[in-house]
Amino acid sequence: MSLSATTQYDFGDVPIDAVDGGTSILVSGPRDGGLEELFHSLLAAAEDDEGVVAITSDDGSRSFERAHRSAAGLGRGGDIGVVDCSGDSGIGTDDDAAVADPSDLTAVNMQFSALCDELRYDGTEHLRTGLLSVSPLCAACEDMRDVYRFVQNITSRTRRNDGLFVCAIDPEADTGQFGDGQNIAAGLEKAFAGHVELRREGGRTEIRTDGLDAGADEWQRVTL
Amino acid sequence: MSGMRVLCADPDGSAGPATALDGIGIPTVESETVDGAKAQLDETDVDCLVTEYEFPDGSGLELVDHVRETAPDTPCIVFTETPPTEIDTARFEGLIVEYMRKGMPDAGDRLGATVQDLIQYSGQVGYLLPDNEQERLAALERYDLDGMDVGEWADRISTLVSNHFDVPVAFVGLVDEEEENFLGCHGVDWDSLNREDTICTHTVLEEETMVVEDITDDHRFQNNDTLLSLGIRSYAGANMDDSTGHTIGSLCLIDYEPREYTDEELADLQLFADEAVEQLELRREILAAREESQ
């Protein structure tokens, strides 16, 4: 599908309709049930003029990029810029940056912003951005208001630049002092235009969307 | 955007962001030092801060920190050629700013567009916004009329509600763009609080009444120094939706101890909130009709 005057982001084999530029999506589900694979599938560039920048707080940038190439499939998902705040110091490529501690949202955000701008100045018109995942940031921060401001700033920039932002959360993951990840996911959902839920049911991986596809709120099987 | 004012802090004034913003019609105030900019922030209401990183007397992040302390919803942009890797964030880990490179060919135009967008869409607030925030604020603005003095009425209904539920504090709060304004209270004498500090900021996102049985067990509020310093421990709030369906604020109960509420009590609280917003709307309509007839 070619991009028309209105920027759209296509998700390949994932059964979710293409979304307009400026859309931010929350993806929630179990880490061991395909969350990472779904995240990378949504983030993978579908067109030559798309670029990808991501923040990884779960894994180091090398394994993040391996997972991205694997999930994105042949011909999709070229070089991506990564801000690594996982604490794993192995930096993958020149497009990557490291922040020692996920609690340093100031540095994570500025590095992320700078990488996005570099791609834009290099001629990338359409940018897919992502965060895998928000749980370690919650666990590391003292105040949820910092996390809200961090997310709002990225969703705001995404809308301003006609981009796509995909944010992953495992509601069962450790969020430190903040306890129940289910409540955090339910709250954060309100910062996003759409929500994709993932589950494993009877050996099948299924997704359900809210706010994205009209009438597509039923569980659908997905192959990741 | 009318009425907008941007504080531009840059040690090299003539080459700084103010020149670029003035060139596209965005009003600015300027400072070439951190201390001078802090004084400007204390003396003047500004809608956005654009700052260099390095100053002879400090760091631009000190200014951002000052803004977050005094006017937390104000968007901040670090506009610099210093790479993020060379910016010392050790003392400023929770500060969220937009980072933009100063030396790029179209940097001035992009800065102007970013400033306008961040202000218009509240792009750096520390809370979540309702989907219909712009329309909600427009609905709320309809109640900002000369002579719309509802203090006594709002205190009275707060007292009735406080007695009914046997709680020490009740209030009627309107959730405005950056603050919650308390129309009337019982048990306290609050005027306004920053929106990011209030529980009602979260209540207006909900369709049902909101209960926080113990704020020290709730991830949204457990480190909120403002709430803790006020001694607040539990909360129940019912939204006040006007006849156009927009939530303008909440009618709320506060206790200084953890507390639970039954479904029947919450249903009553919602009835009180419906009654309050109807009163408010009737008063607004009568006042508007009087003004029109004069």
XYZ file of C-alpha atoms in Angstrom:
518
model
C 0.000 0.000 0.000
C 1.449 3.357 -0.926
C 1.203 6.335 1.366
C -1.303 8.883 0.190
C -1.489 12.575 1.065
C -2.779 11.516 4.481
C -0.008 9.588 6.195
C -1.038 6.067 7.176
C 0.818 3.306 8.970
C 0.168 -0.266 7.875
C 0.699 -3.310 10.121
C 1.382 -6.043 7.556
C -0.029 -9.416 8.616
C -1.294 -8.210 11.998
C -5.098 -7.953 11.659
C -5.373 -4.263 12.530
C -6.419 -1.656 9.977
C -3.831 0.958 8.991
C -3.940 4.024 11.232
C -3.563 7.701 10.431
C -0.345 9.543 11.156
C -0.274 10.999 14.645
C -1.725 7.875 16.304
C -0.406 6.470 19.593
C -1.237 2.892 20.580
C -0.914 1.052 23.900
C -0.208 -2.666 23.559
C -0.803 -4.768 26.673
C -0.405 -8.443 27.374
C 1.860 -11.076 28.915
C 5.538 -10.799 28.083
C 5.751 -14.576 27.690
C 2.599 -14.666 25.575
C 3.855 -12.742 22.546
C 3.895 -9.112 23.724
C 7.410 -8.492 22.445
C 6.705 -10.085 19.062
C 3.482 -8.104 18.637
C 5.242 -4.873 19.610
C 7.969 -5.415 16.991
C 5.431 -6.378 14.333
C 3.524 -3.132 14.856
C 6.724 -1.096 14.971
C 8.317 -2.579 11.841
C 8.551 -0.202 8.890
C 6.194 -1.139 6.068
C 7.424 1.440 3.542
C 10.848 2.567 2.370
C 10.315 6.136 3.561
C 9.554 5.074 7.126
C 12.092 5.176 9.947
C 12.014 3.498 13.353
C 13.233 4.752 16.735
C 12.582 2.887 19.970
C 13.290 2.954 23.678
C 14.144 -0.389 25.248
C 13.997 -0.772 28.982
C 13.554 -4.567 29.125
C 16.486 -5.811 27.009
C 19.766 -4.341 25.782
C 19.796 -2.756 22.341
C 21.562 -5.698 20.631
C 18.953 -8.260 21.622
C 16.232 -5.679 21.021
C 17.418 -5.190 17.441
C 17.732 -8.954 16.889
C 14.180 -9.417 18.093
C 13.021 -6.586 15.873
C 14.613 -8.058 12.747
C 13.185 -11.461 13.581
C 9.645 -10.271 14.238
C 9.647 -7.766 11.399
C 10.428 -10.472 8.879
C 12.445 -10.498 5.703
C 12.386 -7.220 3.855
C 10.867 -5.308 6.733
C 12.572 -3.595 9.619
C 15.950 -2.241 8.552
C 18.256 -0.270 10.820
C 16.558 1.288 13.772
C 17.645 3.853 16.331
C 17.478 2.639 19.904
C 17.689 4.383 23.267
C 18.771 1.662 25.669
C 17.937 2.288 29.314
C 17.864 -1.397 30.254
C 21.169 -1.231 32.085
C 22.665 -3.676 29.565
C 25.616 -1.675 28.245
C 26.000 -3.453 24.867
C 25.270 -0.761 22.327
C 24.367 -2.122 18.909
C 25.028 0.491 16.216
C 25.897 4.157 15.740
C 22.174 4.861 15.729
C 21.927 3.799 19.359
C 22.303 5.676 22.625
C 22.546 4.460 26.178
C 21.109 5.866 29.375
C 22.433 4.142 32.452
C 19.291 4.177 34.529
C 15.600 3.988 33.536
C 14.793 6.429 36.324
C 16.627 9.144 34.368
C 13.608 10.042 32.257
C 15.201 13.412 31.468
C 18.062 11.764 29.588
C 15.910 9.005 28.047
C 13.517 11.567 26.645
C 16.219 13.888 25.276
C 18.148 11.015 23.653
C 14.944 9.730 22.112
C 14.003 13.181 20.849
C 17.482 13.703 19.359
C 17.421 10.345 17.531
C 13.982 11.099 16.085
C 15.172 14.505 14.903
C 18.313 13.048 13.320
C 16.201 10.739 11.195
C 13.939 13.581 10.174
C 16.883 15.783 9.214
C 18.268 12.862 7.212
C 15.102 12.883 5.140
C 12.871 10.319 6.858
C 9.358 11.688 6.548
C 7.424 9.040 8.431
C 8.527 7.801 11.804
C 7.421 4.771 13.810
C 8.466 5.027 17.442
C 8.054 2.652 20.340
C 8.672 1.915 24.009
C 9.270 -1.666 25.227
C 8.168 -1.420 27.917
C 6.825 1.233 30.239
C 6.807 -1.053 33.334
C 10.534 -0.649 34.247
C 10.158 3.129 33.961
C 7.251 3.022 36.427
C 9.260 0.774 38.738
C 12.263 3.110 38.646
C 10.456 6.413 39.071
C 9.388 8.027 42.313
C 6.281 9.699 41.001
C 3.769 8.518 38.391
C 3.314 12.124 37.319
C 6.795 11.946 35.758
C 5.726 8.877 33.754
C 2.491 10.581 32.675
C 4.448 13.670 31.559
C 6.950 11.469 29.718
C 4.187 9.638 27.847
C 2.223 12.824 27.147
C 5.320 14.456 25.672
C 5.871 11.538 23.285
C 2.214 11.215 22.239
C 2.140 14.980 21.705
C 5.255 14.869 19.498
C 3.802 11.892 17.609
C 0.642 13.821 16.800
C 2.613 16.945 15.847
C 4.883 15.039 13.460
C 2.283 12.686 11.944
C 4.153 9.736 13.413
C 3.176 6.441 15.051
C 3.948 5.565 18.685
C 3.560 2.057 20.096
C 3.942 1.626 23.868
C 4.030 -1.849 25.414
C 3.090 -2.883 28.947
C 2.848 -6.272 30.623
C 0.205 -5.739 33.309
C 1.773 -8.562 35.328
C 5.307 -7.098 35.238
C 6.954 -5.648 38.305
C 6.186 -1.968 38.790
C 7.984 -1.723 42.118
C 6.328 0.492 44.700
C 3.341 1.137 42.455
C 2.053 -2.396 42.861
C -0.731 -3.383 40.537
C 0.308 -3.166 36.871
C -3.296 -3.795 35.834
C -4.301 -0.444 37.283
C -1.356 1.310 35.648
C -2.297 -0.173 32.260
C -5.945 0.819 32.747
C -4.899 4.373 33.582
C -2.318 4.783 30.834
C -4.821 3.579 28.260
C -6.438 6.988 28.448
C -3.297 8.635 27.042
C -3.572 6.631 23.811
C -5.892 6.782 20.827
C -6.006 3.011 20.637
C -5.410 -0.051 22.790
C -4.404 -3.494 21.525
C -4.843 -6.286 24.076
C -3.028 -9.584 23.685
C -3.816 -12.956 25.295
C -3.003 -16.636 25.028
C -6.197 -18.671 24.906
C -6.311 -22.425 24.344
C -2.879 -22.453 22.752
C -3.783 -19.594 20.427
C -2.498 -16.030 20.499
C -5.307 -13.514 20.133
C -5.629 -9.747 20.007
C -8.495 -7.347 20.541
C -8.484 -3.649 19.670
C -10.234 -0.686 21.208
C -10.370 2.751 19.603
C -8.694 1.747 16.329
C -10.911 -0.336 14.034
C -14.598 0.433 13.962
C -16.458 -2.684 15.063
C -13.328 -4.810 15.523
C -13.489 -5.285 19.263
C -13.733 -9.092 19.121
C -10.776 -11.346 19.912
C -8.963 -12.327 16.706
C -6.314 -14.948 16.192
C -2.881 -13.610 15.289
C 0.280 -15.339 14.137
C 3.439 -13.700 15.408
C -2.334 32.397 19.371
C -3.303 35.533 21.253
C -2.051 36.301 24.739
C 0.839 33.859 24.483
C 4.188 34.720 26.018
C 7.377 32.684 25.841
C 10.392 33.091 28.120
C 13.569 32.700 26.064
C 16.676 32.108 28.146
C 19.945 32.187 26.230
C 23.348 33.653 27.165
C 23.779 34.833 23.580
C 20.637 36.923 23.278
C 20.968 38.062 19.679
C 21.533 34.522 18.398
C 18.973 32.975 20.709
C 15.445 31.690 20.257
C 13.750 35.033 20.912
C 14.971 36.361 17.559
C 13.467 33.378 15.765
C 10.160 33.507 17.661
C 9.770 37.294 17.365
C 10.323 36.855 13.627
C 7.183 34.730 13.358
C 5.092 36.877 15.668
C 5.333 34.962 18.939
C 5.761 37.414 21.866
C 8.775 36.755 24.055
C 10.503 37.916 27.184
C 14.241 37.331 27.407
C 16.970 36.618 29.868
C 20.687 35.885 29.431
C 21.241 34.300 32.849
C 19.674 31.555 34.951
C 19.077 33.890 37.869
C 17.550 36.532 35.606
C 15.253 33.942 34.026
C 14.141 32.666 37.445
C 13.274 36.235 38.403
C 11.272 36.596 35.173
C 9.419 33.360 35.946
C 8.549 34.616 39.414
C 7.354 38.006 38.176
C 5.655 37.136 34.894
C 3.173 34.506 33.736
C 4.741 32.660 30.832
C 3.174 29.977 28.652
C 6.371 28.239 27.590
C 10.078 28.179 28.468
C 12.723 27.898 25.751
C 16.191 27.610 27.223
C 19.815 26.992 26.277
C 21.598 24.342 28.321
C 24.802 26.097 29.404
C 24.853 29.467 31.126
C 27.701 31.249 32.918
C 25.700 30.990 36.159
C 24.184 27.535 35.824
C 22.201 25.081 33.736
C 19.013 25.387 31.717
C 17.726 22.324 33.559
C 17.714 24.412 36.746
C 15.192 26.640 35.016
C 13.061 23.678 33.972
C 13.178 22.449 37.565
C 12.049 25.893 38.738
C 9.133 25.832 36.278
C 8.038 22.365 37.418
C 8.029 23.635 41.009
C 6.066 26.804 40.325
C 3.918 26.212 37.218
C 4.209 22.495 36.454
C 2.033 22.398 33.329
C 4.207 24.929 31.470
C 5.928 23.264 28.497
C 9.729 23.501 28.404
C 12.093 23.192 25.452
C 15.866 22.825 25.663
C 17.076 24.570 22.486
C 20.794 23.932 22.161
C 23.660 22.511 20.156
C 24.932 20.589 23.185
C 24.315 16.879 22.458
C 22.097 15.046 24.982
C 25.077 12.861 25.922
C 26.865 15.950 27.281
C 23.927 17.218 29.316
C 24.293 16.481 33.015
C 20.957 15.125 34.206
C 22.201 13.734 37.521
C 20.216 16.185 39.648
C 17.243 16.397 37.316
C 16.099 12.847 36.599
C 12.359 13.429 36.404
C 12.314 16.514 34.186
C 10.565 16.034 30.869
C 11.470 18.578 28.196
C 11.382 18.814 24.447
C 14.938 18.740 23.091
C 15.668 20.617 19.853
C 18.879 21.354 18.016
C 19.485 25.037 17.663
C 21.805 25.033 14.664
C 19.626 23.298 12.071
C 18.534 25.313 9.016
C 14.815 25.409 9.831
C 15.257 25.364 13.613
C 13.478 28.695 14.179
C 10.356 27.701 12.251
C 10.239 24.289 13.896
C 10.694 25.885 17.293
C 7.766 28.232 16.659
C 5.496 25.388 15.552
C 6.517 23.264 18.533
C 5.946 26.089 21.030
C 2.451 26.774 19.678
C 1.513 23.098 19.625
C 2.791 22.319 23.123
C 0.857 25.261 24.554
C -2.371 24.590 22.653
C -2.522 20.869 23.379
C -1.019 20.824 26.913
C 1.784 18.606 25.659
C 3.826 18.258 28.852
C 1.308 17.882 31.643
C 1.887 15.344 34.414
C -1.585 13.797 34.186
C -3.884 12.252 31.627
C -6.360 14.376 29.695
C -9.952 13.520 28.728
C -10.431 12.835 24.998
C -12.698 15.871 24.710
C -10.501 18.213 26.771
C -10.775 21.209 24.411
C -14.576 20.961 24.278
C -14.723 20.348 28.034
C -12.739 23.520 28.727
C -14.979 25.469 26.341
C -18.030 24.216 28.271
C -16.420 25.214 31.561
C -15.627 28.694 30.246
C -19.374 29.335 29.905
C -19.554 29.527 33.703
C -16.909 32.245 33.929
C -19.358 35.169 34.092
C -19.206 38.449 35.978
C -21.566 38.204 38.931
C -21.502 34.382 38.981
C -20.875 34.435 42.714
C -21.770 30.981 43.988
C -19.489 30.800 47.016
C -22.222 30.696 49.684
C -24.327 28.188 47.770
C -21.325 25.928 47.117
C -20.244 26.087 50.769
C -23.816 25.226 51.812
C -24.117 22.160 49.596
C -20.640 21.067 50.755
C -21.821 21.252 54.369
C -24.955 19.250 53.594
C -22.931 16.603 51.804
C -20.326 16.475 54.569
C -23.058 15.929 57.195
C -24.860 13.334 55.087
C -21.762 11.163 54.638
C -20.194 11.970 58.015
C -16.867 13.052 56.526
C -14.737 15.972 57.757
C -14.337 17.570 54.305
C -16.546 18.019 51.260
C -16.113 20.379 48.324
C -17.332 21.448 44.903
C -14.362 21.681 42.522
C -14.142 22.865 38.910
C -11.273 21.325 36.932
C -9.854 24.123 34.794
C -6.986 24.013 32.293
C -4.131 24.151 34.800
C -5.835 24.314 38.200
C -8.726 22.926 40.154
C -10.737 25.827 41.555
C -12.810 25.167 44.629
C -16.199 26.863 44.370
C -17.106 25.917 47.906
C -15.786 23.775 50.736
C -16.746 22.425 54.132
C -14.028 21.612 56.663
C -11.236 23.321 54.751
C -10.678 26.675 53.084
C -9.121 25.843 49.740
C -8.988 28.284 46.836
C -7.168 26.341 44.113
C -4.555 23.631 43.581
C -2.350 22.762 40.626
C -4.247 20.313 38.475
C -1.477 17.701 38.567
C -1.815 17.589 42.363
C -5.548 16.902 42.553
C -7.481 13.640 42.559
C -10.363 15.241 40.649
C -7.986 15.517 37.675
C -8.347 11.733 37.491
C -12.032 11.690 38.411
C -12.970 13.689 35.293
C -11.512 10.836 33.205
C -14.005 8.376 34.689
C -17.590 7.649 33.749
C -18.501 6.386 37.228
C -17.911 7.818 40.688
C -14.289 7.493 41.757
C -13.173 6.155 45.130
C -9.660 6.089 46.535
C -9.987 4.198 49.793
C -6.376 4.906 50.808
C -4.184 7.217 48.744
C -1.033 5.649 50.187
C -2.011 2.436 48.347
C -2.712 4.110 45.008
C 0.112 4.463 42.452
C -1.237 7.778 41.198
C -1.161 9.545 44.551
C 1.082 7.725 47.002
C 4.003 10.127 46.409
C 1.910 13.243 45.932
C 3.371 15.573 48.565
C 0.562 18.088 48.227
C -2.148 15.562 49.088
C -0.076 14.002 51.852
C 0.756 17.376 53.398
C -2.960 18.219 53.476
C -3.494 15.044 55.484
C -5.797 13.532 52.853
C -6.116 9.774 53.177
C -9.314 8.806 51.351
C -11.458 10.310 48.611
C -14.760 9.836 46.823
C -15.818 12.034 43.913
C -18.802 12.209 41.562
C -18.523 14.084 38.296
C -20.663 17.101 37.539
C -21.755 16.700 33.913
C -23.625 19.683 32.481
C -26.579 19.396 30.103
C -24.212 19.279 27.109
C -22.580 16.175 28.585
C -19.280 17.824 29.490
C -17.665 17.159 32.860
C -16.861 20.512 34.423
C -15.763 19.293 37.836
C -16.628 17.038 40.745
C -18.431 16.969 44.073
C -16.116 15.257 46.511
C -15.654 13.786 49.964
C -12.369 13.670 51.854
C -11.474 11.768 54.990
C -8.287 11.844 57.029
C -8.485 8.087 57.479
C -8.849 5.187 55.013
C -12.512 4.721 54.195
C -14.828 2.570 52.092
C -18.124 3.584 50.517
C -21.137 1.410 49.700
C -22.800 1.417 46.292
C -25.799 3.148 47.868
C -23.594 5.915 49.264
C -21.946 6.443 45.889
C -25.341 6.574 44.205
C -26.335 9.293 46.682
C -23.100 11.180 46.010
C -23.866 11.139 42.291
C -27.366 12.503 42.976
C -25.836 15.364 44.982
C -23.417 16.058 42.114
C -26.287 16.071 39.589
C -28.176 18.473 41.805
C -25.127 20.720 42.154
C -24.467 21.004 38.439
C -28.140 21.671 37.737
C -28.105 24.509 40.273
C -24.951 25.890 38.718
C -26.365 25.698 35.216
C -29.635 27.375 36.211
C -27.741 30.208 37.886
C -25.614 30.623 34.764
C -28.670 30.733 32.509
C -30.479 33.280 34.681
C -27.392 35.490 34.804
C -26.853 35.221 31.047
C -30.525 36.055 30.388
C -30.291 39.104 32.667
C -27.167 40.319 30.877
C -28.824 39.820 27.508
C -31.909 41.821 28.506
C -29.864 44.807 29.704
